GROMACS .gro file of C-alpha atoms in nm:
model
  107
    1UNK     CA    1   0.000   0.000   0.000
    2UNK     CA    2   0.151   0.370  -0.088
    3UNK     CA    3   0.013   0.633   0.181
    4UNK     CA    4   0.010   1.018   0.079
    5UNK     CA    5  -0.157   1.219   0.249
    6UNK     CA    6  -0.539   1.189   0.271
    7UNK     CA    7  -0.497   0.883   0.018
    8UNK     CA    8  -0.410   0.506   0.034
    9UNK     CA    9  -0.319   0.361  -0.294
   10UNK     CA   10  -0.331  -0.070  -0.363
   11UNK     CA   11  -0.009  -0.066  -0.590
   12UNK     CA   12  -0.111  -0.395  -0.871
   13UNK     CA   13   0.069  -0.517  -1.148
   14UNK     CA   14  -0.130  -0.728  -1.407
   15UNK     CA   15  -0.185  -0.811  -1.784
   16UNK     CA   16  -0.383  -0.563  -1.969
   17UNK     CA   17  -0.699  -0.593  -1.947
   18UNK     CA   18  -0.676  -0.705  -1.576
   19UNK     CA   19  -0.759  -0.299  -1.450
   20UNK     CA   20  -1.094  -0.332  -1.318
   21UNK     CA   21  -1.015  -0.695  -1.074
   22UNK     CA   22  -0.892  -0.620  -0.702
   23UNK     CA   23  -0.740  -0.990  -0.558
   24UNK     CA   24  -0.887  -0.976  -0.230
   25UNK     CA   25  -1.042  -0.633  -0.206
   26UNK     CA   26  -1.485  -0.628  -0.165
   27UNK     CA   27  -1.667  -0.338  -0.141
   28UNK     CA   28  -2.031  -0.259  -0.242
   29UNK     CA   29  -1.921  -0.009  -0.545
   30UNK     CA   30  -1.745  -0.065  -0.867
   31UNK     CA   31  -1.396   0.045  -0.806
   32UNK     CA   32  -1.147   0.141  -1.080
   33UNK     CA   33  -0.820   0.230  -1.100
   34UNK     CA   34  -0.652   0.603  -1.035
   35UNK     CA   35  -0.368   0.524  -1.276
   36UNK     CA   36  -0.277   0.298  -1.523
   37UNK     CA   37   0.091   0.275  -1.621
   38UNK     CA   38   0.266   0.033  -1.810
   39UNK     CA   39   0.595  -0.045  -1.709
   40UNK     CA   40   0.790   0.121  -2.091
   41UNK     CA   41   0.613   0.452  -1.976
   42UNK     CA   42   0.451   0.524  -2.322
   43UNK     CA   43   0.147   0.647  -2.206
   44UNK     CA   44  -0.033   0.720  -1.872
   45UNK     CA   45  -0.414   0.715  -1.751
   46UNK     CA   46  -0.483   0.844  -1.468
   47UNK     CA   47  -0.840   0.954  -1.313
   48UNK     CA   48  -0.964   1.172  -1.047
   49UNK     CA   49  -1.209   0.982  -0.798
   50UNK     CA   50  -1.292   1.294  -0.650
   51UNK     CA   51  -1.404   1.413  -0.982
   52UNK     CA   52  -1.585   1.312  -1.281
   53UNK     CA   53  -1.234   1.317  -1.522
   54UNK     CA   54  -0.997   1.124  -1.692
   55UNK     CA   55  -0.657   1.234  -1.775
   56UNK     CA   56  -0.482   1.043  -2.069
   57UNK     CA   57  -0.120   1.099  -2.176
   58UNK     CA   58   0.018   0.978  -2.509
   59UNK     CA   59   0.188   0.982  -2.837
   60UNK     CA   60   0.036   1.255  -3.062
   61UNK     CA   61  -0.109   0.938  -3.268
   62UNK     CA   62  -0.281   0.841  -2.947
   63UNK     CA   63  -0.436   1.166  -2.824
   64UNK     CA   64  -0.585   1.216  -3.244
   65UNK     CA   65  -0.726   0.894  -3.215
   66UNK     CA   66  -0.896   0.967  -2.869
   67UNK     CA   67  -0.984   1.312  -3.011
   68UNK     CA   68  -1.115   1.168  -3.312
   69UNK     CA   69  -1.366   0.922  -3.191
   70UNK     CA   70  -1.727   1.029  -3.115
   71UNK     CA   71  -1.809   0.775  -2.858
   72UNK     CA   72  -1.572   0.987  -2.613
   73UNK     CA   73  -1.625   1.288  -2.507
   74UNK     CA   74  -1.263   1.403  -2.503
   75UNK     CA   75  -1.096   1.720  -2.553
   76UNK     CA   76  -0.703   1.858  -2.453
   77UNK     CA   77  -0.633   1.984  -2.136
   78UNK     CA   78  -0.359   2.251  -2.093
   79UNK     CA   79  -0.204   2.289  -1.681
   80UNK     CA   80  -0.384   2.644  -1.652
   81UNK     CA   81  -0.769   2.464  -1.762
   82UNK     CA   82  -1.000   2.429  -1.489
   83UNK     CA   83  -1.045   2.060  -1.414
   84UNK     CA   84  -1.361   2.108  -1.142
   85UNK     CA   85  -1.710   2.060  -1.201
   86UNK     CA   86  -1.753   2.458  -1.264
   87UNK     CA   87  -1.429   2.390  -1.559
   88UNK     CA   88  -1.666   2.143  -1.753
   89UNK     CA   89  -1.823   2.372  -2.018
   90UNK     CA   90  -2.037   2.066  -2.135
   91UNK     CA   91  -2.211   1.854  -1.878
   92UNK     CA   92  -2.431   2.040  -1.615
   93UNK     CA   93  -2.326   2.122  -1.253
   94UNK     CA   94  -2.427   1.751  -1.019
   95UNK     CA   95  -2.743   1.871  -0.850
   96UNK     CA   96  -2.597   1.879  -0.516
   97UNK     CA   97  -2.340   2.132  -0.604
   98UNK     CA   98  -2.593   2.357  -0.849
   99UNK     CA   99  -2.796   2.400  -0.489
  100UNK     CA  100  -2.485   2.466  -0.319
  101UNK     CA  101  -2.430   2.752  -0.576
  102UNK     CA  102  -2.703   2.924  -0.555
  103UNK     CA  103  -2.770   2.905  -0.159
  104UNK     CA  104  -2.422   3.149  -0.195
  105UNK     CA  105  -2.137   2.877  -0.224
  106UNK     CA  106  -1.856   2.811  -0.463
  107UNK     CA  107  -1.894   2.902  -0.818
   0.00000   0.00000   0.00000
């Protein structure tokens, strides 16, 4: 297990394809994993469980292919975007945090 703080990471290796099994771990939600990494480093997924993103890095042929595909809704980041829920220009604000806006909180 790798602590940071306010996290605790299972560390796995695995075949592809293996992402989504947890040897030994139940719980009563789907779980998947915060980053996938294969060991020659050519690409990295990683995703935000606090959030409703997924960050992919990759070869430019990668990213176009992601980009390109209309089952994903996918677009490139740059470090200065806003990643929060009040960042995503597309999908409307979760309920609970639309009510939280306008009783005066964030956004």
């Amino acid at each position: 297990m790798l602590h940071i703080p306010g996290r605790d990471y299972y560390l796995f290796t695995g075949r592809a394809g293996t992402s989504m099994t947890w040897p030994g771990i139940e719980t009563g939600w789907e779980l998947s994993a915060n980053v996938i990494w294969p060991l020659d480093r050519s690409w990295v997924i990683t995703t935000e469980i606090d959030w409703d993103f997924t960050l992919v890095t990759a070869t430019r042929e990668v990213a176009n292919a992601i980009l390109e595909d209309r089952r994903l809704e996918a677009f490139e980041v740059d470090y200065r975007d806003d990643l929060s829920w009040f960042g995503d220009t597309i999908n409307p604000l979760p309920a609970w945090l639309e009510r939280q806006r306008s009783d005066g909180g964030p956004g």
